[in-house]
Amino acid sequence: MENGVINQPAPSSIRKIITVASIAAGIQFGWALQLSLLTPYVQTLGVPHTWAAFIWLCGPISGLLVQPIVGYNSDRCTSRFGRRRPFIVVGAASVSIAVFLIGFAKDIGHHAGDSLEKPTKPRAVAIFVVGFWILDVANNMLQGPCRAMLADLSANDHKKMRTANGWFSFFMAVGNVLGYAAGSYSHLYKIFPFTKTTACDKYCANLKSCFTIDIVILILVTVTAVTTVKESPFTKQVDEDETKQISPFVGEIISAFKSLKKPMWILLLVTCLNWIAWFPFLLFDTDWMGTEVYGGKVKGNAHEVDIYGKGVRAGALGLMINSIVLGLTSLVLEPVGRLIGGVKNVWAIVNFILCACLASTVLITKVAEAWRQHAGPELSHPPANVQGSALAVFGILGIPLAVTYSIPFALASIYCSSSGGGQGLSLGVLNMSIVIPQMFVSVVSGPLDDAFGGGNLPAFVLGSIAAAVSAMLAILALPNPPKQVSLSPGMGGH
């Protein structure tokens, strides 16, 4: 401090920012594996499709609670190792433990007494659920401090912050592509022969191998970041106003909701409907490929199980295509937005695209079913036009997903800034309109699908309707923001 003025640190080099941002690749590799492989995997443990969605409640709950709590405490951490690095290290270690529990759930369950003959493996299910919840909590523990550390390194330099978010988004795409590529490769277990055991078949061994790679990548990028990018220890100064607050975070959230203006409430509603549309597909996309498109079964004869596995791997390939389209779309969002009259028009158009894609899953499924009835039970995969149509749906959905990861966050910042709120607080409020719909879908999608005879189509149809309503609200009710709004794709997240 000089003459009573606190010296602000200079922004860090781009090398340090890239090093910290690279942790996103390890985080997103795990998310990609969760989205592409774990819903089918949990059904092989004996959990019915109807109940599989309940396990996914962890993601929304941890996103609602863990990120804000970890972020709040990392702001005030006085460890000699820095504010963010202790949380990043603990998060990475927790992910590694969780991944081990998930991958080896069948083996641990078998050694604990699960029967290989019985369809349900209760001990393996219990180990899987514990590992799955730890994984989601740990992923949220990692993502928040990583973004906060990037902001610290940018030292309030807006250009550096945009650059840091861009690199974080880039490494998210890298992690997605690597995760989906690993999930789509059927012989990965041969690289790790120890993964195939009496209790763990080829599909299970592939999942183990994927998570083994995830652990290696995450440890490498985390160790590199925390050892090469230093933080200065934070000395906490007592804030008189803060000492009067019993629960600062909860108080801030309540105050934020009380001060919300009409544009922000409309944004929250459009975002809520948008995520009701997205989450069924994110939960069951690869299961849809394995069951409805390819005609396989999680439990059945060897041929049916093999067909299901092929469908799941095709779904993982579709998700990899989706990630590539997402990345490319993110590069052109801003000029396209200017061309078609603003962000609300962009959001409305892509929500109609989302609606059409989700509705098309019904047609693709019916065509695949008709072909199977004609071709007979010994088919190995659906015809090229069915496979191509399904993969096209995955690819096209990368366009609205790029918008979902950018426009709502940009609008939240603008609306709350105009009413005196800060970006961090506005994004915390927006996050609630994302995770609450996810919790709703996790609860209702399984029973909804079961009520209409099983399968994934009822939840997809619900999503299609929600996307259409979201699009109409974006056109008719959402106010136009100022022209200088940036559509930075790096603001997206889970």
mmCIF file of C-alpha atoms in Angstrom, residues 199-483:
data_model
loop_
_atom_site.group_PDB
_atom_site.id
_atom_site.type_symbol
_atom_site.label_atom_id
_atom_site.label_comp_id
_atom_site.label_asym_id
_atom_site.label_seq_id
_atom_site.Cartn_x
_atom_site.Cartn_y
_atom_site.Cartn_z
ATOM 1 C CA ALA A 199 -17.515 -59.597 -12.798
ATOM 2 C CA CYS A 200 -16.703 -56.959 -15.429
ATOM 3 C CA ASP A 201 -17.437 -57.692 -19.097
ATOM 4 C CA LYS A 202 -16.041 -55.863 -22.146
ATOM 5 C CA TYR A 203 -18.474 -52.940 -21.836
ATOM 6 C CA CYS A 204 -17.664 -52.516 -18.144
ATOM 7 C CA ALA A 205 -13.921 -52.873 -18.884
ATOM 8 C CA ASN A 206 -14.149 -50.147 -21.517
ATOM 9 C CA LEU A 207 -15.734 -47.826 -18.968
ATOM 10 C CA LYS A 208 -12.966 -48.632 -16.481
ATOM 11 C CA SER A 209 -10.368 -47.882 -19.149
ATOM 12 C CA CYS A 210 -12.010 -44.539 -19.986
ATOM 13 C CA PHE A 211 -11.981 -43.464 -16.357
ATOM 14 C CA THR A 212 -8.366 -44.602 -15.962
ATOM 15 C CA ILE A 213 -7.413 -42.234 -18.788
ATOM 16 C CA ASP A 214 -9.507 -39.503 -17.142
ATOM 17 C CA ILE A 215 -7.574 -39.892 -13.873
ATOM 18 C CA VAL A 216 -4.229 -39.653 -15.690
ATOM 19 C CA ILE A 217 -5.231 -36.537 -17.678
ATOM 20 C CA LEU A 218 -6.745 -34.784 -14.660
ATOM 21 C CA ILE A 219 -3.762 -35.476 -12.413
ATOM 22 C CA LEU A 220 -1.303 -34.287 -15.075
ATOM 23 C CA VAL A 221 -3.065 -30.972 -15.786
ATOM 24 C CA THR A 222 -3.827 -30.318 -12.101
ATOM 25 C CA VAL A 223 -0.295 -31.012 -10.876
ATOM 26 C CA THR A 224 1.123 -28.870 -13.696
ATOM 27 C CA ALA A 225 -1.218 -25.987 -12.843
ATOM 28 C CA VAL A 226 -0.798 -25.953 -9.057
ATOM 29 C CA THR A 227 2.989 -26.353 -9.191
ATOM 30 C CA THR A 228 3.749 -23.827 -11.926
ATOM 31 C CA VAL A 229 1.130 -21.139 -11.203
ATOM 32 C CA LYS A 230 1.590 -19.674 -7.741
ATOM 33 C CA GLU A 231 -0.875 -17.740 -5.621
ATOM 34 C CA SER A 232 -0.094 -15.197 -2.954
ATOM 35 C CA PRO A 233 -1.575 -16.110 0.451
ATOM 36 C CA PHE A 234 -4.758 -14.168 1.170
ATOM 37 C CA THR A 235 -4.852 -12.095 4.356
ATOM 38 C CA LYS A 236 -8.440 -11.748 5.481
ATOM 39 C CA GLN A 237 -9.537 -8.302 6.563
ATOM 40 C CA VAL A 238 -12.591 -8.123 8.766
ATOM 41 C CA ASP A 239 -15.468 -6.428 7.000
ATOM 42 C CA GLU A 240 -17.754 -4.787 9.518
ATOM 43 C CA ASP A 241 -20.802 -5.356 7.338
ATOM 44 C CA GLU A 242 -19.893 -8.996 6.836
ATOM 45 C CA THR A 243 -19.650 -9.683 10.553
ATOM 46 C CA LYS A 244 -23.252 -8.636 10.910
ATOM 47 C CA GLN A 245 -24.410 -11.272 8.479
ATOM 48 C CA ILE A 246 -25.146 -14.704 9.885
ATOM 49 C CA SER A 247 -25.413 -16.337 6.475
ATOM 50 C CA PRO A 248 -23.801 -14.040 3.869
ATOM 51 C CA PHE A 249 -24.343 -16.223 0.817
ATOM 52 C CA VAL A 250 -27.989 -17.056 1.557
ATOM 53 C CA GLY A 251 -28.650 -13.417 2.404
ATOM 54 C CA GLU A 252 -27.153 -12.256 -0.885
ATOM 55 C CA ILE A 253 -29.245 -14.725 -2.902
ATOM 56 C CA ILE A 254 -32.474 -13.672 -1.121
ATOM 57 C CA SER A 255 -31.643 -10.001 -1.685
ATOM 58 C CA ALA A 256 -30.901 -10.716 -5.343
ATOM 59 C CA PHE A 257 -34.303 -12.326 -5.893
ATOM 60 C CA LYS A 258 -36.064 -9.427 -4.160
ATOM 61 C CA SER A 259 -34.354 -6.915 -6.442
ATOM 62 C CA LEU A 260 -34.920 -8.758 -9.734
ATOM 63 C CA LYS A 261 -36.533 -6.694 -12.487
ATOM 64 C CA LYS A 262 -39.035 -8.001 -15.044
ATOM 65 C CA PRO A 263 -36.428 -8.702 -17.794
ATOM 66 C CA MET A 264 -34.467 -10.931 -15.431
ATOM 67 C CA TRP A 265 -37.568 -12.850 -14.365
ATOM 68 C CA ILE A 266 -38.413 -13.493 -18.021
ATOM 69 C CA LEU A 267 -34.837 -14.604 -18.637
ATOM 70 C CA LEU A 268 -35.062 -17.047 -15.718
ATOM 71 C CA LEU A 269 -38.323 -18.472 -17.096
ATOM 72 C CA VAL A 270 -36.953 -18.885 -20.634
ATOM 73 C CA THR A 271 -33.780 -20.501 -19.237
ATOM 74 C CA CYS A 272 -35.815 -22.817 -17.017
ATOM 75 C CA LEU A 273 -37.914 -24.051 -19.950
ATOM 76 C CA ASN A 274 -34.763 -24.341 -22.061
ATOM 77 C CA TRP A 275 -33.186 -26.730 -19.566
ATOM 78 C CA ILE A 276 -36.387 -28.768 -19.196
ATOM 79 C CA ALA A 277 -35.976 -29.288 -22.938
ATOM 80 C CA TRP A 278 -32.275 -30.131 -22.794
ATOM 81 C CA PHE A 279 -31.929 -32.376 -19.781
ATOM 82 C CA PRO A 280 -33.915 -35.465 -20.978
ATOM 83 C CA PHE A 281 -31.690 -35.713 -24.040
ATOM 84 C CA LEU A 282 -28.516 -35.128 -22.038
ATOM 85 C CA LEU A 283 -29.581 -37.911 -19.671
ATOM 86 C CA PHE A 284 -30.713 -40.531 -22.164
ATOM 87 C CA ASP A 285 -29.108 -39.742 -25.543
ATOM 88 C CA THR A 286 -26.813 -42.779 -25.693
ATOM 89 C CA ASP A 287 -29.482 -45.028 -24.144
ATOM 90 C CA TRP A 288 -31.854 -43.860 -26.910
ATOM 91 C CA MET A 289 -29.282 -44.872 -29.516
ATOM 92 C CA GLY A 290 -28.756 -48.275 -27.921
ATOM 93 C CA THR A 291 -32.411 -49.088 -27.271
ATOM 94 C CA GLU A 292 -34.672 -47.275 -29.727
ATOM 95 C CA VAL A 293 -32.372 -46.695 -32.714
ATOM 96 C CA TYR A 294 -30.271 -49.875 -32.642
ATOM 97 C CA GLY A 295 -32.903 -52.092 -30.984
ATOM 98 C CA GLY A 296 -30.609 -53.571 -28.342
ATOM 99 C CA LYS A 297 -31.300 -54.341 -24.708
ATOM 100 C CA VAL A 298 -29.380 -53.701 -21.512
ATOM 101 C CA LYS A 299 -30.425 -57.144 -20.341
ATOM 102 C CA GLY A 300 -31.161 -59.879 -22.838
ATOM 103 C CA ASN A 301 -29.360 -62.476 -24.882
ATOM 104 C CA ALA A 302 -25.764 -61.940 -25.944
ATOM 105 C CA HIS A 303 -26.764 -60.592 -29.356
ATOM 106 C CA GLU A 304 -29.182 -58.002 -27.908
ATOM 107 C CA VAL A 305 -26.630 -56.830 -25.358
ATOM 108 C CA ASP A 306 -23.985 -56.542 -28.071
ATOM 109 C CA ILE A 307 -26.336 -54.474 -30.254
ATOM 110 C CA TYR A 308 -27.072 -52.194 -27.308
ATOM 111 C CA GLY A 309 -23.336 -51.670 -26.771
ATOM 112 C CA LYS A 310 -22.886 -50.746 -30.441
ATOM 113 C CA GLY A 311 -25.700 -48.217 -30.127
ATOM 114 C CA VAL A 312 -24.195 -46.643 -27.027
ATOM 115 C CA ARG A 313 -20.818 -46.295 -28.767
ATOM 116 C CA ALA A 314 -22.573 -44.736 -31.781
ATOM 117 C CA GLY A 315 -24.215 -42.305 -29.364
ATOM 118 C CA ALA A 316 -20.801 -41.400 -27.952
ATOM 119 C CA LEU A 317 -19.640 -40.722 -31.517
ATOM 120 C CA GLY A 318 -22.701 -38.504 -31.961
ATOM 121 C CA LEU A 319 -21.785 -36.567 -28.832
ATOM 122 C CA MET A 320 -18.261 -36.056 -30.150
ATOM 123 C CA ILE A 321 -19.735 -34.636 -33.379
ATOM 124 C CA ASN A 322 -22.010 -32.485 -31.223
ATOM 125 C CA SER A 323 -18.978 -31.045 -29.395
ATOM 126 C CA ILE A 324 -17.208 -30.193 -32.644
ATOM 127 C CA VAL A 325 -20.290 -28.382 -33.972
ATOM 128 C CA LEU A 326 -20.658 -26.616 -30.615
ATOM 129 C CA GLY A 327 -17.092 -25.312 -30.797
ATOM 130 C CA LEU A 328 -17.432 -24.114 -34.386
ATOM 131 C CA THR A 329 -20.795 -22.461 -33.694
ATOM 132 C CA SER A 330 -19.345 -20.585 -30.733
ATOM 133 C CA LEU A 331 -16.909 -18.824 -33.068
ATOM 134 C CA VAL A 332 -19.673 -17.294 -35.216
ATOM 135 C CA LEU A 333 -22.398 -16.498 -32.669
ATOM 136 C CA GLU A 334 -21.693 -12.794 -32.424
ATOM 137 C CA PRO A 335 -21.672 -11.975 -36.175
ATOM 138 C CA VAL A 336 -24.705 -14.189 -36.740
ATOM 139 C CA GLY A 337 -26.514 -12.422 -33.912
ATOM 140 C CA ARG A 338 -25.889 -9.043 -35.537
ATOM 141 C CA LEU A 339 -27.038 -10.403 -38.894
ATOM 142 C CA ILE A 340 -30.441 -11.666 -37.700
ATOM 143 C CA GLY A 341 -31.359 -8.841 -35.351
ATOM 144 C CA GLY A 342 -30.049 -9.589 -31.890
ATOM 145 C CA VAL A 343 -29.560 -12.250 -29.257
ATOM 146 C CA LYS A 344 -33.252 -12.827 -28.496
ATOM 147 C CA ASN A 345 -33.829 -13.775 -32.146
ATOM 148 C CA VAL A 346 -30.829 -16.109 -32.079
ATOM 149 C CA TRP A 347 -32.089 -17.797 -28.922
ATOM 150 C CA ALA A 348 -35.623 -18.148 -30.296
ATOM 151 C CA ILE A 349 -34.452 -19.655 -33.593
ATOM 152 C CA VAL A 350 -32.150 -22.212 -31.988
ATOM 153 C CA ASN A 351 -34.870 -23.200 -29.510
ATOM 154 C CA PHE A 352 -37.108 -23.995 -32.480
ATOM 155 C CA ILE A 353 -34.208 -26.070 -33.854
ATOM 156 C CA LEU A 354 -33.990 -27.850 -30.487
ATOM 157 C CA CYS A 355 -37.755 -28.465 -30.597
ATOM 158 C CA ALA A 356 -37.559 -29.952 -34.103
ATOM 159 C CA CYS A 357 -34.572 -32.170 -33.276
ATOM 160 C CA LEU A 358 -36.210 -33.613 -30.167
ATOM 161 C CA ALA A 359 -39.459 -34.217 -32.069
ATOM 162 C CA SER A 360 -37.519 -35.942 -34.868
ATOM 163 C CA THR A 361 -36.345 -38.625 -32.431
ATOM 164 C CA VAL A 362 -39.891 -40.023 -32.570
ATOM 165 C CA LEU A 363 -39.789 -40.340 -36.363
ATOM 166 C CA ILE A 364 -36.289 -41.854 -36.361
ATOM 167 C CA THR A 365 -37.356 -44.375 -33.711
ATOM 168 C CA LYS A 366 -40.474 -45.412 -35.651
ATOM 169 C CA VAL A 367 -38.489 -45.866 -38.878
ATOM 170 C CA ALA A 368 -35.906 -47.976 -37.028
ATOM 171 C CA GLU A 369 -38.642 -50.122 -35.452
ATOM 172 C CA ALA A 370 -40.317 -50.675 -38.836
ATOM 173 C CA TRP A 371 -37.001 -51.705 -40.375
ATOM 174 C CA ARG A 372 -36.319 -54.207 -37.569
ATOM 175 C CA GLN A 373 -39.733 -55.809 -38.035
ATOM 176 C CA HIS A 374 -38.963 -56.241 -41.731
ATOM 177 C CA ALA A 375 -35.311 -57.323 -41.375
ATOM 178 C CA GLY A 376 -35.774 -59.855 -38.577
ATOM 179 C CA PRO A 377 -34.104 -60.388 -35.190
ATOM 180 C CA GLU A 378 -30.577 -61.158 -36.438
ATOM 181 C CA LEU A 379 -29.755 -57.624 -37.587
ATOM 182 C CA SER A 380 -26.444 -56.165 -36.477
ATOM 183 C CA HIS A 381 -27.243 -52.477 -36.800
ATOM 184 C CA PRO A 382 -29.883 -50.199 -38.362
ATOM 185 C CA PRO A 383 -29.591 -49.098 -41.997
ATOM 186 C CA ALA A 384 -27.345 -46.220 -42.999
ATOM 187 C CA ASN A 385 -30.199 -43.722 -43.374
ATOM 188 C CA VAL A 386 -31.377 -44.345 -39.784
ATOM 189 C CA GLN A 387 -27.842 -44.155 -38.373
ATOM 190 C CA GLY A 388 -27.132 -41.027 -40.389
ATOM 191 C CA SER A 389 -30.348 -39.331 -39.273
ATOM 192 C CA ALA A 390 -29.654 -40.064 -35.618
ATOM 193 C CA LEU A 391 -26.077 -38.779 -35.851
ATOM 194 C CA ALA A 392 -27.356 -35.702 -37.699
ATOM 195 C CA VAL A 393 -29.629 -34.934 -34.727
ATOM 196 C CA PHE A 394 -26.614 -35.065 -32.412
ATOM 197 C CA GLY A 395 -24.634 -32.791 -34.721
ATOM 198 C CA ILE A 396 -27.379 -30.211 -35.291
ATOM 199 C CA LEU A 397 -28.034 -30.014 -31.545
ATOM 200 C CA GLY A 398 -24.517 -28.597 -31.168
ATOM 201 C CA ILE A 399 -25.892 -25.312 -32.581
ATOM 202 C CA PRO A 400 -28.524 -24.634 -29.874
ATOM 203 C CA LEU A 401 -26.169 -25.994 -27.212
ATOM 204 C CA ALA A 402 -23.582 -23.335 -28.087
ATOM 205 C CA VAL A 403 -26.264 -20.702 -27.560
ATOM 206 C CA THR A 404 -27.415 -22.296 -24.300
ATOM 207 C CA TYR A 405 -23.844 -22.038 -22.983
ATOM 208 C CA SER A 406 -23.522 -18.344 -23.885
ATOM 209 C CA ILE A 407 -26.568 -16.101 -24.378
ATOM 210 C CA PRO A 408 -28.346 -16.697 -21.025
ATOM 211 C CA PHE A 409 -25.152 -15.884 -19.109
ATOM 212 C CA ALA A 410 -24.473 -12.742 -21.158
ATOM 213 C CA LEU A 411 -28.058 -11.515 -20.719
ATOM 214 C CA ALA A 412 -28.004 -12.189 -16.974
ATOM 215 C CA SER A 413 -24.906 -10.014 -16.619
ATOM 216 C CA ILE A 414 -26.457 -7.178 -18.603
ATOM 217 C CA TYR A 415 -29.857 -7.240 -16.878
ATOM 218 C CA CYS A 416 -28.391 -7.379 -13.369
ATOM 219 C CA SER A 417 -25.765 -4.723 -14.127
ATOM 220 C CA SER A 418 -28.512 -2.346 -15.215
ATOM 221 C CA SER A 419 -30.248 -2.872 -11.862
ATOM 222 C CA GLY A 420 -27.075 -2.487 -9.786
ATOM 223 C CA GLY A 421 -26.215 -6.167 -9.336
ATOM 224 C CA GLY A 422 -22.882 -7.821 -9.945
ATOM 225 C CA GLN A 423 -22.018 -10.484 -12.516
ATOM 226 C CA GLY A 424 -21.127 -13.161 -9.972
ATOM 227 C CA LEU A 425 -24.386 -12.726 -8.107
ATOM 228 C CA SER A 426 -26.444 -12.643 -11.309
ATOM 229 C CA LEU A 427 -24.843 -15.879 -12.549
ATOM 230 C CA GLY A 428 -25.540 -17.463 -9.156
ATOM 231 C CA VAL A 429 -29.212 -16.596 -9.530
ATOM 232 C CA LEU A 430 -29.240 -17.827 -13.147
ATOM 233 C CA ASN A 431 -27.656 -21.109 -12.042
ATOM 234 C CA MET A 432 -30.741 -21.794 -9.922
ATOM 235 C CA SER A 433 -32.947 -21.585 -13.030
ATOM 236 C CA ILE A 434 -30.686 -24.233 -14.589
ATOM 237 C CA VAL A 435 -30.337 -26.760 -11.776
ATOM 238 C CA ILE A 436 -33.947 -26.687 -10.526
ATOM 239 C CA PRO A 437 -35.307 -27.807 -13.946
ATOM 240 C CA GLN A 438 -32.659 -30.536 -13.964
ATOM 241 C CA MET A 439 -33.944 -31.759 -10.611
ATOM 242 C CA PHE A 440 -37.507 -31.677 -11.954
ATOM 243 C CA VAL A 441 -36.565 -33.704 -15.048
ATOM 244 C CA SER A 442 -34.548 -36.193 -12.963
ATOM 245 C CA VAL A 443 -37.624 -36.845 -10.827
ATOM 246 C CA VAL A 444 -40.324 -37.031 -13.514
ATOM 247 C CA SER A 445 -38.590 -38.433 -16.614
ATOM 248 C CA GLY A 446 -38.288 -42.029 -15.402
ATOM 249 C CA PRO A 447 -41.910 -42.375 -14.206
ATOM 250 C CA LEU A 448 -43.106 -40.477 -17.304
ATOM 251 C CA ASP A 449 -41.309 -42.862 -19.655
ATOM 252 C CA ASP A 450 -42.563 -45.845 -17.659
ATOM 253 C CA ALA A 451 -46.163 -44.583 -17.760
ATOM 254 C CA PHE A 452 -46.084 -44.582 -21.571
ATOM 255 C CA GLY A 453 -44.636 -48.069 -21.941
ATOM 256 C CA GLY A 454 -40.956 -47.457 -21.257
ATOM 257 C CA GLY A 455 -38.258 -45.987 -23.460
ATOM 258 C CA ASN A 456 -37.021 -42.443 -23.800
ATOM 259 C CA LEU A 457 -39.480 -40.841 -26.215
ATOM 260 C CA PRO A 458 -42.024 -39.421 -23.689
ATOM 261 C CA ALA A 459 -39.319 -37.354 -21.971
ATOM 262 C CA PHE A 460 -37.987 -36.217 -25.373
ATOM 263 C CA VAL A 461 -41.491 -35.101 -26.410
ATOM 264 C CA LEU A 462 -41.817 -33.173 -23.134
ATOM 265 C CA GLY A 463 -38.493 -31.509 -23.956
ATOM 266 C CA SER A 464 -39.659 -30.634 -27.463
ATOM 267 C CA ILE A 465 -42.774 -28.911 -26.108
ATOM 268 C CA ALA A 466 -40.710 -27.001 -23.513
ATOM 269 C CA ALA A 467 -38.292 -25.851 -26.238
ATOM 270 C CA ALA A 468 -41.174 -24.515 -28.357
ATOM 271 C CA VAL A 469 -42.634 -22.566 -25.417
ATOM 272 C CA SER A 470 -39.170 -21.240 -24.569
ATOM 273 C CA ALA A 471 -38.710 -20.046 -28.151
ATOM 274 C CA MET A 472 -42.068 -18.235 -28.174
ATOM 275 C CA LEU A 473 -41.306 -16.497 -24.877
ATOM 276 C CA ALA A 474 -37.900 -15.409 -26.179
ATOM 277 C CA ILE A 475 -39.569 -13.752 -29.186
ATOM 278 C CA LEU A 476 -42.617 -12.246 -27.484
ATOM 279 C CA ALA A 477 -41.506 -11.381 -23.946
ATOM 280 C CA LEU A 478 -37.723 -11.154 -23.661
ATOM 281 C CA PRO A 479 -36.502 -7.526 -23.918
ATOM 282 C CA ASN A 480 -33.794 -6.590 -26.387
ATOM 283 C CA PRO A 481 -30.499 -5.962 -24.518
ATOM 284 C CA PRO A 482 -28.100 -3.150 -25.420
ATOM 285 C CA LYS A 483 -26.244 -3.704 -28.684
#
